[in-house]
Short mmCIF file of C-alpha atoms in Angstrom, two decimals:
data_model
loop_
_atom_site.label_atom_id
_atom_site.label_comp_id
_atom_site.label_asym_id
_atom_site.label_seq_id
_atom_site.Cartn_x
_atom_site.Cartn_y
_atom_site.Cartn_z
CA MET A 7 37.06 6.83 -10.90
CA VAL A 8 37.48 5.38 -7.28
CA SER A 9 33.58 6.13 -7.52
CA GLY A 10 32.51 4.21 -10.16
CA ILE A 11 34.45 0.97 -9.04
CA SER A 12 32.60 1.65 -5.99
CA ILE A 13 29.22 1.53 -8.61
CA TRP A 14 30.12 -0.91 -9.38
CA LEU A 15 31.61 -3.58 -7.61
CA ALA A 16 27.51 -2.58 -4.72
CA ARG A 17 25.59 -3.33 -7.90
CA ASN A 18 27.68 -6.57 -8.81
CA THR A 19 27.96 -8.24 -6.18
CA TYR A 20 24.76 -8.27 -5.31
CA ARG A 21 23.93 -9.21 -8.24
CA LEU A 22 26.61 -12.07 -7.46
CA GLY A 23 25.00 -12.94 -3.84
CA GLY A 24 22.18 -13.90 -5.59
CA ILE A 25 23.38 -15.89 -8.32
CA LEU A 26 25.42 -17.51 -5.26
CA GLY A 27 22.94 -17.25 -2.93
CA TYR A 28 20.46 -19.24 -5.15
CA PRO A 29 20.23 -22.36 -4.14
CA LEU A 30 19.84 -21.18 0.10
CA LEU A 31 15.79 -19.25 -1.05
CA ARG A 32 14.40 -22.72 -0.31
CA PRO A 33 14.81 -23.14 2.60
CA ILE A 34 14.69 -20.02 3.21
CA LEU A 35 11.34 -19.72 1.71
CA TYR A 36 10.08 -22.87 3.19
CA HIS A 37 11.47 -21.43 6.72
CA ARG A 38 8.77 -18.78 5.63
CA VAL A 39 5.53 -20.49 5.03
CA ARG A 40 6.18 -22.22 8.79
CA ARG A 41 5.82 -19.07 10.14
CA GLY A 42 2.69 -18.73 7.58
CA LYS A 43 4.65 -15.55 5.87
CA GLU A 44 4.00 -18.35 2.38
CA ASP A 45 1.63 -19.40 0.56
CA ARG A 46 2.95 -23.40 -0.52
CA ALA A 47 1.57 -24.33 -3.05
CA ARG A 48 3.16 -21.33 -5.39
CA LEU A 49 6.47 -20.70 -4.15
CA GLY A 50 7.12 -22.12 -8.20
CA GLU A 51 5.68 -18.47 -8.02
CA ARG A 52 9.17 -16.85 -5.99
CA LEU A 53 11.63 -18.32 -7.86
CA GLY A 54 9.89 -17.15 -11.28
CA ARG A 55 8.25 -19.89 -12.25
CA SER A 56 4.67 -20.05 -13.17
CA ASN A 57 1.93 -22.68 -13.82
CA ARG A 58 -0.51 -19.97 -16.30
CA GLN A 59 0.41 -19.02 -19.79
CA ARG A 60 1.14 -15.60 -20.26
CA PRO A 61 -1.46 -14.10 -22.30
CA GLU A 62 -1.64 -13.21 -26.18
CA GLY A 63 -0.77 -8.96 -26.70
CA PRO A 64 -0.50 -7.13 -24.80
CA LEU A 65 0.16 -7.86 -21.57
CA VAL A 66 1.03 -4.42 -18.66
CA TRP A 67 2.83 -6.33 -15.74
CA ILE A 68 2.18 -3.85 -12.00
CA HIS A 69 3.93 -5.07 -8.72
CA ALA A 70 1.83 -3.46 -5.64
CA ALA A 71 3.31 -4.98 -2.74
CA SER A 72 1.13 -5.17 0.50
CA VAL A 73 -2.56 -4.86 0.62
CA GLY A 74 -2.95 -0.70 1.11
CA GLU A 75 -0.68 -0.50 -2.64
CA THR A 76 -2.14 -3.05 -3.59
CA LEU A 77 -5.78 -0.83 -2.40
CA ALA A 78 -3.75 2.83 -4.16
CA VAL A 79 -3.23 0.91 -7.69
CA THR A 80 -6.98 -0.93 -8.17
CA SER A 81 -8.30 1.05 -10.10
CA VAL A 82 -5.50 1.84 -11.96
CA VAL A 83 -5.16 -1.81 -12.65
CA GLN A 84 -9.14 -1.75 -13.22
CA ASN A 85 -8.98 1.22 -16.06
CA ILE A 86 -5.89 -0.54 -17.92
CA HIS A 87 -8.21 -4.51 -17.81
CA GLU A 88 -10.93 -2.61 -19.89
CA PHE A 89 -8.38 -0.43 -22.22
CA GLY A 90 -8.20 -4.22 -23.55
CA ILE A 91 -4.72 -4.74 -22.14
CA SER A 92 -3.44 -7.81 -20.09
CA VAL A 93 -3.04 -7.50 -16.93
CA LEU A 94 0.11 -9.05 -14.38
CA LEU A 95 -0.80 -7.91 -11.02
CA THR A 96 1.88 -8.84 -8.67
CA THR A 97 2.34 -8.66 -4.39
CA GLY A 98 4.52 -9.22 -1.44
CA THR A 99 2.42 -11.14 0.53
CA VAL A 100 0.27 -13.39 1.61
CA THR A 101 -2.64 -11.04 3.00
CA SER A 102 -2.40 -9.85 -0.22
CA ALA A 103 -3.12 -12.68 -2.62
CA ARG A 104 -6.41 -12.89 -1.28
CA LEU A 105 -7.48 -9.34 -1.09
CA ALA A 106 -6.43 -9.15 -5.49
CA ALA A 107 -8.41 -12.63 -6.02
CA GLU A 108 -11.31 -10.11 -3.45
CA ARG A 109 -11.14 -7.97 -5.83
CA PHE A 110 -10.06 -8.58 -8.99
CA GLY A 111 -11.46 -11.87 -9.91
CA ASP A 112 -10.09 -13.77 -13.48
CA THR A 113 -10.13 -10.28 -14.93
CA VAL A 114 -6.11 -9.82 -13.82
CA ILE A 115 -3.14 -12.34 -13.29
CA HIS A 116 -1.20 -12.00 -9.98
CA GLN A 117 1.27 -14.17 -8.96
CA TYR A 118 4.57 -13.32 -6.29
CA VAL A 119 7.03 -11.49 -6.82
CA PRO A 120 10.20 -13.13 -7.60
CA LEU A 121 12.55 -12.57 -5.52
CA ASP A 122 15.98 -10.21 -6.82
CA ALA A 123 17.66 -12.52 -7.64
CA LEU A 124 19.26 -12.59 -11.28
CA PRO A 125 18.20 -16.47 -11.98
CA ALA A 126 14.20 -15.92 -10.43
CA VAL A 127 14.12 -12.35 -12.03
CA THR A 128 15.28 -13.81 -15.91
CA ARG A 129 12.95 -16.44 -15.47
CA PHE A 130 9.09 -14.13 -14.48
CA LEU A 131 10.86 -12.13 -17.79
CA ASP A 132 11.00 -14.73 -20.16
CA HIS A 133 7.53 -15.92 -19.46
CA TRP A 134 5.48 -13.57 -19.17
CA ARG A 135 7.87 -10.58 -22.13
CA PRO A 136 5.81 -6.71 -20.45
CA ASP A 137 5.56 -4.28 -22.49
CA LEU A 138 5.29 -2.28 -19.63
CA ALA A 139 5.95 -2.19 -15.40
CA ILE A 140 4.15 -0.42 -13.92
CA ASN A 141 5.04 -0.19 -9.95
CA VAL A 142 3.25 1.13 -6.67
CA GLU A 143 4.76 3.12 -4.85
CA THR A 144 8.77 2.63 -4.16
CA GLU A 145 9.91 -1.04 -3.78
CA VAL A 146 13.53 -0.45 -5.39
CA TRP A 147 15.20 -3.71 -6.45
CA PRO A 148 18.39 -3.72 -8.08
CA VAL A 149 17.88 -7.05 -10.27
CA THR A 150 14.89 -6.28 -11.08
CA ILE A 151 15.13 -2.70 -12.59
CA ALA A 152 18.20 -4.18 -14.19
CA GLU A 153 17.00 -6.40 -16.44
CA LEU A 154 14.19 -4.47 -17.73
CA ALA A 155 16.22 -1.47 -18.44
CA LYS A 156 18.50 -4.27 -20.30
CA ARG A 157 15.31 -5.47 -22.66
CA LYS A 158 13.51 -1.98 -23.18
CA ILE A 159 10.90 -2.33 -20.66
CA ALA A 160 9.74 1.39 -19.37
CA GLN A 161 9.25 0.93 -16.10
CA VAL A 162 7.25 3.69 -14.24
CA VAL A 163 6.63 4.45 -11.12
CA VAL A 164 2.69 6.19 -9.12
CA ASN A 165 2.34 6.80 -7.05
CA GLY A 166 5.83 7.53 -6.21
CA ARG A 167 6.90 7.68 -2.41
CA ILE A 168 9.84 7.86 -0.29
CA SER A 169 10.03 8.01 3.62
CA ASP A 170 12.61 9.60 5.80
CA ARG A 171 14.58 6.81 6.79
CA SER A 172 14.69 4.99 3.05
CA PHE A 173 16.34 7.82 1.28
CA ASP A 174 18.45 9.06 4.21
CA ARG A 175 20.01 5.70 2.69
CA TRP A 176 19.36 5.50 -0.28
CA MET A 177 21.91 9.26 0.36
CA GLN A 178 24.66 7.02 2.45
CA ARG A 179 24.56 5.71 -1.23
CA ARG A 180 24.07 8.64 -3.96
CA GLU A 181 25.27 7.30 -6.63
CA LEU A 182 24.70 3.99 -6.52
CA ALA A 183 20.88 5.63 -6.42
CA ARG A 184 21.06 7.72 -9.22
CA THR A 185 21.98 4.02 -11.08
CA MET A 186 18.83 2.65 -10.42
CA PHE A 187 16.93 5.96 -10.13
CA SER A 188 17.63 7.28 -13.94
CA ARG A 189 15.68 4.30 -15.16
CA PHE A 190 12.99 5.09 -14.56
CA SER A 191 10.88 6.62 -17.51
CA LEU A 192 8.49 8.54 -15.59
CA VAL A 193 8.23 9.06 -11.47
CA MET A 194 4.48 9.97 -10.44
CA ALA A 195 4.98 11.34 -7.20
CA GLN A 196 2.54 11.78 -3.93
CA THR A 197 4.14 15.25 -2.35
CA ASP A 198 6.11 18.70 -3.28
CA LEU A 199 9.21 16.76 -1.04
CA ASP A 200 8.18 13.18 -2.18
CA ALA A 201 9.34 14.43 -6.33
CA GLU A 202 11.96 16.12 -5.16
CA ARG A 203 13.71 12.81 -3.50
CA PHE A 204 12.62 10.95 -6.06
CA ALA A 205 15.08 14.01 -8.46
CA ASP A 206 18.12 14.55 -5.50
CA LEU A 207 17.97 10.16 -6.42
CA GLY A 208 18.82 10.24 -9.70
CA ALA A 209 15.08 9.79 -11.54
CA LEU A 210 15.11 11.81 -14.87
CA HIS A 211 11.56 12.81 -15.19
CA VAL A 212 8.74 12.92 -11.83
CA ALA A 213 5.77 14.39 -11.79
CA VAL A 214 3.37 14.68 -8.85
CA THR A 215 -0.50 13.20 -9.02
CA GLY A 216 -1.07 13.27 -5.67
CA ASN A 217 -2.10 9.82 -3.46
CA LEU A 218 -4.11 7.25 -5.54
CA LYS A 219 -5.65 6.26 -2.06
CA VAL A 220 -8.06 9.55 -1.27
CA ASP A 221 -9.23 9.18 -4.89
CA ARG A 222 -10.86 5.03 -4.36
CA SER A 223 -14.04 4.08 -1.99
CA ALA A 224 -13.73 3.69 1.36
CA PRO A 225 -13.55 0.43 2.72
CA PRO A 226 -16.13 -1.61 2.51
CA ALA A 227 -18.69 -3.80 5.50
CA ASP A 228 -20.73 -6.24 5.71
CA ASP A 229 -23.91 -5.38 5.76
CA GLU A 230 -25.06 -7.30 7.84
CA ALA A 231 -22.29 -7.83 9.79
CA LEU A 232 -22.84 -4.32 10.68
CA GLN A 233 -26.24 -4.54 12.15
CA ALA A 234 -25.05 -7.31 14.21
CA LEU A 235 -22.24 -5.76 16.45
CA LYS A 236 -24.73 -2.74 16.22
CA ASN A 237 -27.67 -4.23 17.69
CA ALA A 238 -25.04 -5.99 20.06
CA ILE A 239 -23.59 -2.45 20.97
CA GLY A 240 -26.98 -0.03 21.23
CA ALA A 241 -26.07 2.85 22.67
CA ARG A 242 -23.12 2.39 24.58
CA PRO A 243 -20.65 6.06 23.48
CA VAL A 244 -18.08 3.50 21.33
CA TRP A 245 -13.83 4.71 20.14
CA ALA A 246 -11.08 2.99 18.12
CA ALA A 247 -7.87 2.92 17.92
CA ILE A 248 -6.60 1.41 15.13
CA SER A 249 -3.48 -0.31 13.57
CA THR A 250 -1.98 0.33 16.23
CA PHE A 251 1.55 -1.83 17.08
CA ASP A 252 2.73 -2.25 20.54
CA GLY A 253 2.63 -0.74 23.89
CA GLU A 254 -0.38 1.65 21.96
CA GLU A 255 -2.58 -1.10 22.78
CA LYS A 256 -1.67 -0.57 26.02
CA ASN A 257 -1.67 3.11 26.47
CA ALA A 258 -5.75 2.39 24.56
CA ALA A 259 -6.87 0.44 27.01
CA ASP A 260 -5.49 2.47 30.07
CA VAL A 261 -7.32 4.67 28.63
CA HIS A 262 -10.44 2.60 28.66
CA ALA A 263 -9.65 1.43 32.50
CA ALA A 264 -9.84 5.97 33.07
CA LEU A 265 -12.95 6.57 31.63
CA LYS A 266 -15.17 4.35 32.99
CA GLU A 267 -15.78 6.28 35.76
CA THR A 268 -16.99 8.58 33.84
CA HIS A 269 -18.89 6.76 30.80
CA PRO A 270 -19.61 3.89 32.31
CA ASP A 271 -21.14 2.36 28.68
CA LEU A 272 -17.74 2.79 27.26
CA LEU A 273 -16.66 -0.41 24.68
CA THR A 274 -13.55 0.09 23.35
CA VAL A 275 -12.38 -1.22 20.20
CA ILE A 276 -8.75 -2.78 19.74
CA VAL A 277 -8.07 -3.27 16.20
CA PRO A 278 -3.67 -4.90 15.92
CA ARG A 279 -2.06 -3.63 13.06
CA HIS A 280 -1.07 -6.60 12.71
CA PRO A 281 -4.25 -9.50 14.19
CA ASP A 282 -1.99 -12.85 14.69
CA ARG A 283 -0.85 -10.85 18.14
CA GLY A 284 -4.81 -11.41 18.91
CA ASP A 285 -4.35 -14.01 20.98
CA ALA A 286 -1.10 -12.21 23.56
CA LEU A 287 -3.29 -8.76 23.51
CA ALA A 288 -6.57 -10.46 25.18
CA ALA A 289 -4.31 -12.05 27.61
CA GLN A 290 -2.83 -9.09 28.65
CA PHE A 291 -6.37 -6.60 28.26
CA SER A 292 -8.04 -9.92 30.64
CA ALA A 293 -5.10 -9.80 33.27
CA GLU A 294 -5.71 -5.83 32.91
CA GLY A 295 -9.18 -7.35 34.45
CA LEU A 296 -11.37 -5.73 31.08
CA SER A 297 -13.60 -7.72 30.00
CA VAL A 298 -12.94 -8.51 25.81
CA LYS A 299 -14.63 -10.35 22.97
CA ARG A 300 -13.19 -11.36 19.92
CA ARG A 301 -14.17 -10.46 16.05
CA SER A 302 -11.41 -13.89 15.43
CA LEU A 303 -13.92 -15.35 17.35
CA GLY A 304 -17.26 -15.04 15.90
CA GLU A 305 -17.91 -12.89 19.88
CA SER A 306 -20.35 -10.20 19.50
CA PRO A 307 -19.47 -7.35 22.57
CA ASP A 308 -22.29 -7.19 25.93
CA ALA A 309 -23.25 -5.47 28.23
CA GLU A 310 -19.77 -6.20 30.32
CA THR A 311 -17.58 -5.98 27.46
CA ASP A 312 -14.99 -3.64 27.58
CA ILE A 313 -12.80 -4.59 24.89
CA TYR A 314 -13.74 -5.44 21.31
CA LEU A 315 -10.47 -6.72 19.93
CA GLY A 316 -10.67 -6.69 15.90
CA ASP A 317 -8.82 -9.26 15.57
CA THR A 318 -9.50 -9.39 11.75
CA ILE A 319 -8.18 -9.12 7.92
CA GLY A 320 -10.41 -6.63 6.10
CA ASP A 321 -12.57 -5.16 8.13
CA MET A 322 -11.20 -2.17 9.16
CA GLY A 323 -14.64 -0.74 6.75
CA LEU A 324 -16.12 -2.64 9.57
CA TYR A 325 -14.27 -1.71 12.40
CA LEU A 326 -15.26 2.71 11.45
CA ARG A 327 -17.98 2.28 10.68
CA LEU A 328 -18.55 2.14 14.63
CA THR A 329 -17.77 4.91 16.21
CA ASP A 330 -16.91 8.60 15.22
CA ILE A 331 -13.49 7.85 17.35
CA ALA A 332 -9.87 6.87 16.54
CA PHE A 333 -6.85 7.26 17.13
CA VAL A 334 -4.18 5.87 14.24
CA GLY A 335 -1.91 3.87 15.46
CA ARG A 336 2.32 3.35 14.34
CA SER A 337 1.94 7.15 16.01
CA MET A 338 3.03 6.98 19.46
CA THR A 339 5.13 3.95 20.08
CA ALA A 340 5.84 3.22 17.02
CA ARG A 341 7.60 5.90 14.58
CA GLY A 342 5.98 6.12 10.64
CA GLY A 343 1.96 6.65 11.77
CA GLN A 344 -0.25 5.16 9.58
CA ASN A 345 -2.95 6.40 6.72
CA PRO A 346 -5.47 8.29 8.54
CA LEU A 347 -8.03 8.79 5.14
CA GLU A 348 -9.77 5.88 5.55
CA PRO A 349 -11.35 6.76 9.16
CA ALA A 350 -11.79 10.48 7.38
CA MET A 351 -12.92 9.41 4.77
CA LEU A 352 -16.01 7.28 6.68
CA GLY A 353 -16.90 9.83 9.31
CA THR A 354 -14.56 10.08 12.23
CA ALA A 355 -12.77 12.37 14.87
CA ILE A 356 -9.18 11.58 13.69
CA LEU A 357 -6.53 11.48 17.01
CA THR A 358 -2.64 10.77 16.41
CA GLY A 359 0.26 10.38 17.41
CA GLN A 360 3.27 12.74 16.45
CA HIS A 361 4.68 10.01 14.31
CA VAL A 362 3.12 10.39 11.15
CA ASP A 363 6.15 11.09 8.90
CA ASN A 364 5.07 8.23 6.63
CA PHE A 365 2.23 10.44 5.58
CA ARG A 366 3.37 13.62 7.04
CA ASP A 367 1.30 15.66 3.89
CA THR A 368 -1.73 13.84 4.48
CA TYR A 369 -2.22 14.43 7.60
CA ARG A 370 -0.53 18.04 7.19
CA GLN A 371 -3.48 18.64 5.19
CA LEU A 372 -6.14 16.90 6.83
CA ARG A 373 -5.10 18.45 9.77
CA GLN A 374 -5.00 22.70 8.11
CA ARG A 375 -9.21 21.76 7.99
CA GLY A 376 -9.44 20.49 11.36
CA ALA A 377 -9.97 17.03 10.93
CA VAL A 378 -6.87 16.62 13.48
CA ARG A 379 -6.31 16.23 17.29
CA THR A 380 -2.73 15.24 18.09
CA VAL A 381 -1.82 13.92 21.32
CA ASP A 382 1.65 13.19 23.46
CA SER A 383 0.85 10.13 25.69
CA THR A 384 -1.75 8.12 27.26
CA GLU A 385 -3.61 10.75 29.19
CA ALA A 386 -3.40 13.27 26.48
CA LEU A 387 -5.10 10.62 24.61
CA LEU A 388 -7.57 9.99 26.96
CA GLN A 389 -8.33 14.27 27.12
CA SER A 390 -9.17 13.56 23.32
CA VAL A 391 -11.59 10.89 23.60
CA ASP A 392 -13.24 11.74 27.25
CA LEU A 393 -13.99 15.30 25.38
CA LEU A 394 -14.71 14.29 22.48
CA LEU A 395 -17.29 11.65 23.57
CA ARG A 396 -18.05 14.78 26.03
CA ASP A 397 -18.56 17.63 23.69
CA GLU A 398 -20.31 16.06 20.22
CA ALA A 399 -20.39 20.14 18.70
CA ALA A 400 -16.47 19.37 18.06
CA ARG A 401 -16.67 15.53 17.37
CA GLU A 402 -19.03 16.47 14.77
CA HIS A 403 -16.70 19.89 13.35
CA MET A 404 -13.40 17.44 12.89
CA ILE A 405 -16.00 15.03 10.68
CA ALA A 406 -17.17 17.05 8.84
CA ALA A 407 -12.71 18.41 8.19
CA GLY A 408 -12.23 15.28 7.09
CA TYR A 409 -14.74 14.59 4.66
CA ALA A 410 -14.03 18.19 3.09
CA GLY A 411 -10.08 17.59 3.21
CA VAL A 412 -10.23 13.95 1.15
CA ARG A 413 -12.84 16.49 -1.02
CA ASP A 414 -10.15 18.32 -1.13
CA MET A 415 -6.73 16.58 -1.87
CA ARG A 416 -8.60 14.12 -5.20
CA GLY A 417 -7.31 13.71 -8.22
CA ALA A 418 -4.82 11.63 -8.10
CA LEU A 419 -6.48 9.11 -10.40
CA ILE A 420 -7.17 11.01 -13.27
CA ARG A 421 -3.44 12.76 -12.79
CA THR A 422 -2.09 9.19 -13.47
CA MET A 423 -3.05 7.87 -15.92
CA LYS A 424 -2.57 11.03 -17.50
CA GLY A 425 1.30 10.08 -17.25
CA LEU A 426 0.20 6.83 -18.28
CA GLU A 427 -0.66 7.85 -22.12
CA ARG A 428 2.44 8.14 -23.78
CA TYR A 429 2.64 4.44 -22.52
CA LEU A 430 -0.75 3.07 -22.97
CA ALA A 431 -1.37 4.56 -26.18
CA PRO A 432 0.50 2.26 -27.97
CA LEU A 433 -0.60 -0.71 -26.57
CA ILE A 434 -4.28 0.37 -26.88
CA LEU A 435 -3.67 0.02 -30.03
CA GLU A 436 -2.04 -3.34 -30.41
CA ALA A 437 -4.51 -4.77 -28.01
CA ARG A 438 -7.02 -3.25 -31.05
CA PHE A 439 -5.74 -4.54 -34.13
CA SER A 440 -4.92 -8.02 -32.35
CA ALA A 441 -8.34 -9.05 -31.69
CA ARG A 442 -8.83 -8.93 -35.71
CA PRO A 443 -9.17 -11.73 -38.04
CA LYS A 444 -6.07 -9.73 -39.92
CA ALA A 445 -2.64 -10.22 -39.70
CA VAL A 446 -1.63 -8.16 -36.95
CA PRO A 447 1.82 -4.96 -37.62
CA GLU A 448 5.04 -5.90 -36.14
CA LYS A 449 4.96 -4.94 -32.43
CA LYS A 450 6.13 -1.47 -31.14
CA ARG A 451 8.10 -0.49 -27.89
CA VAL A 452 6.68 1.39 -25.80
CA PRO A 453 8.76 4.79 -25.51
CA ILE A 454 11.19 4.77 -22.64
CA VAL A 455 11.49 8.43 -21.74
CA PRO A 456 9.08 11.03 -22.15
CA GLU A 457 10.29 13.75 -23.30
CA ARG A 458 6.80 16.07 -21.83
CA MET A 459 4.37 14.58 -20.20
CA PRO A 460 1.51 14.57 -23.30
CA GLU A 461 -0.82 16.67 -23.39
CA GLN A 462 -4.10 14.70 -25.20
CA ASN A 463 -5.75 12.13 -23.67
CA LEU A 464 -5.76 8.02 -24.31
CA ARG A 465 -8.81 8.53 -26.45
CA LYS A 466 -7.98 11.85 -28.32
CA ALA A 467 -4.46 9.86 -28.71
CA LEU A 468 -6.48 7.09 -30.71
CA GLN A 469 -9.06 8.80 -33.26
#
């Protein structure tokens, strides 16, 4: 009884706080605009307002928090759109909005996700009236989840993942977690561990489908820009430190300085996770006596360049095609790790620190193949880079192992689309009927809780 009261208080206190604090949201959003974290012209979308009309027929709402989630769900979005179903894609960052525009153009409706406050969420759902809500990885927004459940709109999680920190935090509020997670109609998790965690937190229907990020194509690169950089670099040996966090850029610069004695032509490419740190990093490297060129300024490395600073967004495919060796950051001075799949897809020997909890299973599978070396200090990083620069056979073995690891992990897209069959089939039928001139039959709500995973594919379901 006491726990039930505490759950009710927690849920309704959050809900009431959103209502009472709603007048403060606009000043907060303007503050974020000044920091470059919001689009001033589209602030209304964060409050649930839109100048776009809802299209006729069925509509699936897909939420992908940021760039990584948007990239992961690209093929799912394309598959659903090809069935004749309108797709509303929401994201929460300016960079992911740009990516959505580049990847999907006018084929998908993009909106910024509404803030999790009752007035914003209600306005958003009243306008868009989605038939199905798909959440990529997992962003648990209590008001949004409750309002979707209230309207009997099925909520499905794809590419589900729960980090150690998030799991521990939810386990401290286990009863509240059960109230939230039990409202998901289906959770398709990346790994067995993720599936266990979702179940522990209250999800009733959980399946393991794998990581959608493995099934997407390697990040692209502009051919002309790539060739220009390769011409500028020539035959110089190159290694890269990518997706780095504060402190790891210094580690990479120290490695470069030490290796210059034995590899005098060495070029180090450093790609910070947050490119807006470019000015500070360039000043730091220069203060250490290193010559720096910056991608954001349109500069190319010359014979004297020590560090090529990749302080731009969306060019990872370009940077990784310049090297055979890549240290993946947020793993030495920061924790959690960054995704090693792109370096594996693009043929690099992968180095990482010890703190890769957010991508534990991916690193485990690549490590079992021999595609990854773990380093626990700047000295260990230096030794590994030195070894791989010298030993072509060791480098090629790791590269081949990375390709094999990616190949073995593929298949998540097929399994995910199969899991969505039960929810998409009635919407596909509705889309077909909506396209005909005759009267449209009464709309049927897609099922909320599946009894089992469907056995037939979508094509058979519609025959």
